Amino acid sequence: MLASPSSHQAILNAWAKASTWLVGRYVVMPNHVHLFCAPNGIDASSLERWMRFWKSYATGLIGKQGQVWQRHHWDRQLRRGESYGEKWEYVRNNPVRHGYVTDASDWPYQGELNELRW
C-alpha cells in the first residue's frame, strides 16, 4: 500500500511539513518505511513525537481509513565510526531481498531529501 506513487508523494509531503527533523536517505516499502534522519536544530521535537506527526499527516494525505502504519517503530542511532554508506546499502537492498526488484536502483520509492553528515 505505501509503495505507490501517491503514497510515496504523501510521505514526501509529510516530511516537508514535519521540518523539525531532516530526512536523508529513505526507502518506502509496501508496508513500512526505512529512513535516516537527524534533528534540524537544537529545538527539534523528540523522534517519537516527530514520527507520530508525519505519520498522521501522511495518513490524511493518503486518505486510507484504518491502520496504515505498524504500531511500533525501531530506531538505531548511528555512532561515530559506523558507516552511513554501509547502513544505506543494507537498507536500499531491502526491495531486492523481498523480491520486488533484481537491482536496488530499480526501486522507484527511494531517494535522498537532505545530505546528512555523520
Coordinates of N, CA and C in Angstrom, one line a residue:
M1 N 0.8 -1.2 0.0 CA 0.0 0.0 0.0 C 0.9 1.3 0.0
L2 N 1.9 1.3 0.8 CA 2.8 2.5 0.8 C 3.6 2.7 -0.4
A3 N 4.0 1.6 -1.0 CA 4.8 1.6 -2.2 C 4.0 1.9 -3.5
S4 N 3.5 3.1 -3.6 CA 2.7 3.5 -4.7 C 3.1 5.0 -5.0
P5 N 2.9 5.5 -6.2 CA 3.3 6.9 -6.4 C 2.5 7.8 -5.5
S6 N 1.3 7.6 -5.3 CA 0.5 8.6 -4.5 C 0.9 8.5 -3.0
S7 N 1.1 7.3 -2.5 CA 1.5 7.2 -1.1 C 3.0 7.8 -0.9
H8 N 3.8 7.5 -1.9 CA 5.2 8.0 -1.8 C 5.2 9.5 -1.8
Q9 N 4.4 10.1 -2.6 CA 4.3 11.6 -2.6 C 3.7 12.1 -1.3
A10 N 2.7 11.4 -0.8 CA 2.1 11.8 0.5 C 3.2 11.8 1.6
I11 N 4.0 10.8 1.6 CA 5.1 10.7 2.7 C 6.1 11.8 2.5
L12 N 6.5 12.1 1.2 CA 7.4 13.2 1.0 C 6.8 14.5 1.4
N13 N 5.5 14.7 1.2 CA 4.8 16.0 1.6 C 4.8 16.1 3.1
A14 N 4.6 14.9 3.8 CA 4.5 14.9 5.3 C 5.9 15.3 5.8
W15 N 6.9 14.7 5.2 CA 8.3 15.0 5.7 C 8.6 16.5 5.5
A16 N 8.2 17.1 4.4 CA 8.4 18.5 4.2 C 7.7 19.4 5.2
K17 N 6.5 18.9 5.6 CA 5.7 19.7 6.7 C 6.3 19.5 8.0
A18 N 6.8 18.3 8.3 CA 7.4 17.9 9.6 C 8.9 18.3 9.6
S19 N 9.2 19.6 9.6 CA 10.6 20.0 9.3 C 11.5 20.1 10.6
T20 N 11.0 19.6 11.7 CA 11.9 19.7 12.9 C 13.0 18.6 12.8
W21 N 12.8 17.6 12.0 CA 13.8 16.6 11.7 C 14.1 16.6 10.2
L22 N 15.3 16.4 9.8 CA 15.6 16.3 8.4 C 15.7 14.8 8.0
V23 N 15.1 14.5 6.8 CA 15.2 13.1 6.3 C 16.3 13.1 5.3
G24 N 17.2 12.1 5.5 CA 18.3 11.9 4.5 C 17.8 10.9 3.5
R25 N 18.5 9.8 3.4 CA 18.1 8.7 2.5 C 16.9 7.9 3.1
Y26 N 16.1 7.4 2.2 CA 14.9 6.6 2.6 C 14.6 5.6 1.6
V27 N 13.8 4.6 2.0 CA 13.2 3.6 1.1 C 11.8 3.3 1.7
V28 N 10.8 3.5 0.8 CA 9.4 3.2 1.1 C 9.1 1.8 0.6
M29 N 8.8 0.9 1.6 CA 8.4 -0.5 1.2 C 6.9 -0.6 1.2
P30 N 6.3 -1.7 0.8 CA 4.8 -1.8 0.7 C 4.2 -1.6 2.1
N31 N 4.8 -2.0 3.2 CA 4.1 -1.9 4.5 C 5.0 -1.2 5.6
H32 N 6.1 -0.6 5.2 CA 6.9 0.1 6.2 C 7.9 1.0 5.4
V33 N 8.5 1.9 6.2 CA 9.5 2.8 5.6 C 10.8 2.7 6.4
H34 N 11.9 2.8 5.7 CA 13.2 2.9 6.3 C 13.7 4.3 6.0
L35 N 14.3 4.9 7.0 CA 14.8 6.3 6.7 C 15.9 6.6 7.7
F36 N 16.8 7.5 7.2 CA 17.8 8.1 8.0 C 17.4 9.5 8.3
C37 N 17.5 9.9 9.5 CA 17.0 11.3 9.9 C 18.0 11.9 10.9
A38 N 17.9 13.2 11.0 CA 18.7 13.9 12.0 C 17.9 15.1 12.5
P39 N 18.0 15.5 13.8 CA 17.3 16.7 14.2 C 17.7 18.0 13.4
N40 N 16.8 18.8 13.2 CA 17.0 20.0 12.4 C 17.1 21.2 13.4
G41 N 18.3 21.2 14.1 CA 18.5 22.3 15.1 C 18.3 21.8 16.5
I42 N 18.6 22.7 17.4 CA 18.6 22.3 18.8 C 17.2 22.2 19.4
D43 N 16.2 22.8 18.8 CA 14.8 22.7 19.4 C 14.0 21.6 18.7
A44 N 14.6 20.7 18.1 CA 13.8 19.6 17.4 C 13.0 18.8 18.4
S45 N 11.8 18.5 18.0 CA 10.9 17.6 18.9 C 11.6 16.3 19.1
S46 N 11.0 15.5 20.0 CA 11.6 14.1 20.1 C 11.3 13.3 18.9
L47 N 12.1 12.3 18.6 CA 11.9 11.4 17.5 C 10.5 10.8 17.5
E48 N 10.0 10.4 18.6 CA 8.7 9.8 18.8 C 7.6 10.8 18.4
R49 N 7.7 12.0 18.8 CA 6.7 13.0 18.5 C 6.7 13.3 17.0
W50 N 7.9 13.5 16.5 CA 8.1 13.8 15.1 C 7.4 12.7 14.2
M51 N 7.7 11.4 14.6 CA 7.2 10.3 13.8 C 5.7 10.3 13.9
R52 N 5.1 10.5 15.0 CA 3.6 10.5 15.2 C 3.1 11.6 14.3
F53 N 3.7 12.7 14.3 CA 3.2 13.8 13.4 C 3.2 13.5 12.0
W54 N 4.3 13.1 11.4 CA 4.4 12.9 10.0 C 3.6 11.7 9.5
K55 N 3.5 10.7 10.4 CA 2.7 9.5 10.0 C 1.2 9.9 10.0
S56 N 0.7 10.7 10.9 CA -0.6 11.1 11.0 C -0.9 12.0 9.8
Y57 N 0.0 12.9 9.5 CA -0.2 13.8 8.3 C -0.2 13.1 7.0
A58 N 0.7 12.1 6.8 CA 0.7 11.3 5.6 C -0.5 10.5 5.5
T59 N -1.0 9.9 6.6 CA -2.3 9.1 6.6 C -3.4 9.9 6.0
G60 N -3.5 11.2 6.5 CA -4.6 12.1 6.0 C -4.4 12.3 4.5
L61 N -3.2 12.5 4.0 CA -3.0 12.7 2.6 C -3.3 11.5 1.8
I62 N -2.9 10.3 2.3 CA -3.2 9.1 1.6 C -4.7 8.8 1.5
G63 N -5.4 9.2 2.6 CA -6.9 9.1 2.6 C -7.4 7.7 2.9
K64 N -6.6 6.9 3.5 CA -7.0 5.5 3.9 C -7.5 5.5 5.3
Q65 N -8.6 4.7 5.4 CA -9.2 4.5 6.7 C -8.6 3.3 7.4
G66 N -8.5 3.3 8.7 CA -7.9 2.2 9.4 C -6.4 2.4 9.5
Q67 N -5.8 1.3 9.9 CA -4.3 1.3 10.2 C -3.5 1.3 9.0
V68 N -2.6 2.3 8.9 CA -1.7 2.4 7.7 C -0.3 2.0 8.2
W69 N 0.1 2.3 9.4 CA 1.4 2.2 9.8 C 1.5 1.0 10.9
Q70 N 2.7 0.4 10.9 CA 2.9 -0.5 12.0 C 2.9 0.2 13.3
R71 N 2.4 -0.5 14.3 CA 2.2 0.2 15.6 C 3.5 0.7 16.3
H72 N 4.6 0.0 16.1 CA 5.8 0.4 16.7 C 6.8 0.8 15.6
H73 N 7.9 1.5 16.1 CA 9.0 1.8 15.2 C 10.3 1.3 15.9
W74 N 11.3 1.1 15.1 CA 12.6 0.7 15.6 C 13.6 1.7 15.1
D75 N 14.3 2.3 16.1 CA 15.3 3.2 15.7 C 16.6 2.8 16.2
R76 N 17.6 3.2 15.4 CA 19.0 2.9 15.8 C 19.8 4.1 15.5
Q77 N 20.5 4.5 16.5 CA 21.4 5.7 16.4 C 22.7 5.3 15.9
L78 N 23.1 6.0 14.8 CA 24.5 5.7 14.2 C 25.5 6.4 15.1
R79 N 26.5 5.7 15.4 CA 27.6 6.3 16.3 C 28.8 6.5 15.4
R80 N 29.7 7.3 16.0 CA 31.0 7.6 15.3 C 31.6 6.2 14.9
G81 N 32.2 6.2 13.8 CA 32.9 5.0 13.3 C 32.0 4.1 12.5
E82 N 30.7 4.2 12.6 CA 29.8 3.4 11.8 C 29.6 4.1 10.5
S83 N 29.5 3.3 9.5 CA 29.4 3.8 8.1 C 27.9 4.0 7.7
Y84 N 27.6 5.2 7.5 CA 26.3 5.6 6.9 C 26.1 4.9 5.6
G85 N 27.2 4.9 4.8 CA 27.1 4.2 3.5 C 26.8 2.7 3.5
E86 N 27.4 2.1 4.5 CA 27.2 0.6 4.7 C 25.8 0.4 5.1
K87 N 25.3 1.2 6.0 CA 23.9 1.0 6.5 C 22.9 1.3 5.4
W88 N 23.2 2.3 4.6 CA 22.4 2.6 3.4 C 22.3 1.5 2.5
E89 N 23.4 0.9 2.1 CA 23.4 -0.2 1.2 C 22.5 -1.4 1.7
Y90 N 22.6 -1.6 3.0 CA 21.7 -2.7 3.5 C 20.3 -2.3 3.4
V91 N 19.9 -1.1 3.7 CA 18.5 -0.6 3.6 C 18.0 -0.5 2.2
R92 N 18.8 0.0 1.3 CA 18.4 0.2 -0.1 C 18.2 -1.2 -0.8
N93 N 18.8 -2.2 -0.3 CA 18.7 -3.6 -0.9 C 17.5 -4.3 -0.3
N94 N 16.7 -3.7 0.6 CA 15.5 -4.4 1.1 C 14.6 -4.8 0.0
P95 N 14.3 -4.0 -1.0 CA 13.4 -4.4 -2.1 C 13.9 -5.6 -2.9
V96 N 15.2 -5.7 -3.0 CA 15.9 -6.9 -3.6 C 15.7 -8.1 -2.8
R97 N 15.9 -8.0 -1.5 CA 15.8 -9.2 -0.6 C 14.3 -9.7 -0.5
H98 N 13.4 -8.8 -0.7 CA 12.0 -9.1 -0.7 C 11.5 -9.6 -2.1
G99 N 12.3 -9.5 -3.1 CA 12.0 -10.0 -4.4 C 11.2 -9.0 -5.3
Y100 N 11.1 -7.8 -4.9 CA 10.3 -6.8 -5.7 C 11.1 -6.3 -6.9
V101 N 12.4 -6.3 -6.9 CA 13.2 -5.9 -8.0 C 14.5 -6.7 -7.9
T102 N 15.2 -6.8 -9.0 CA 16.5 -7.5 -9.0 C 17.7 -6.6 -8.8
D103 N 17.5 -5.3 -9.0 CA 18.6 -4.3 -8.7 C 18.0 -3.2 -7.9
A104 N 18.6 -2.8 -6.8 CA 18.1 -1.8 -5.9 C 17.8 -0.5 -6.5
S105 N 18.6 -0.2 -7.5 CA 18.4 1.1 -8.2 C 17.1 1.2 -9.0
D106 N 16.5 0.0 -9.3 CA 15.2 0.0 -10.0 C 14.0 0.2 -9.1
W107 N 14.2 0.3 -7.8 CA 13.1 0.5 -6.9 C 12.7 2.0 -6.9
P108 N 11.5 2.3 -7.3 CA 11.2 3.8 -7.5 C 10.9 4.5 -6.3
Y109 N 10.7 3.9 -5.1 CA 10.2 4.5 -3.9 C 11.4 4.7 -2.9
Q110 N 12.4 5.4 -3.4 CA 13.6 5.7 -2.6 C 14.2 7.0 -3.0
G111 N 15.0 7.5 -2.2 CA 15.7 8.8 -2.5 C 16.5 9.4 -1.4
E112 N 16.9 10.6 -1.5 CA 17.6 11.3 -0.5 C 17.1 12.8 -0.5
L113 N 16.5 13.2 0.6 CA 16.0 14.6 0.7 C 17.0 15.6 1.2
N114 N 17.8 15.1 2.1 CA 18.9 16.0 2.7 C 20.2 15.2 2.8
E115 N 21.3 15.9 2.6 CA 22.6 15.2 2.8 C 22.9 15.3 4.3
L116 N 22.8 14.1 5.0 CA 23.1 14.1 6.4 C 24.6 13.8 6.6
R117 N 25.2 14.5 7.5 CA 26.7 14.4 7.8 C 26.8 13.7 9.1
W118 N 27.7 12.6 9.1 CA 27.8 11.9 10.3 C 29.2 12.0 10.9

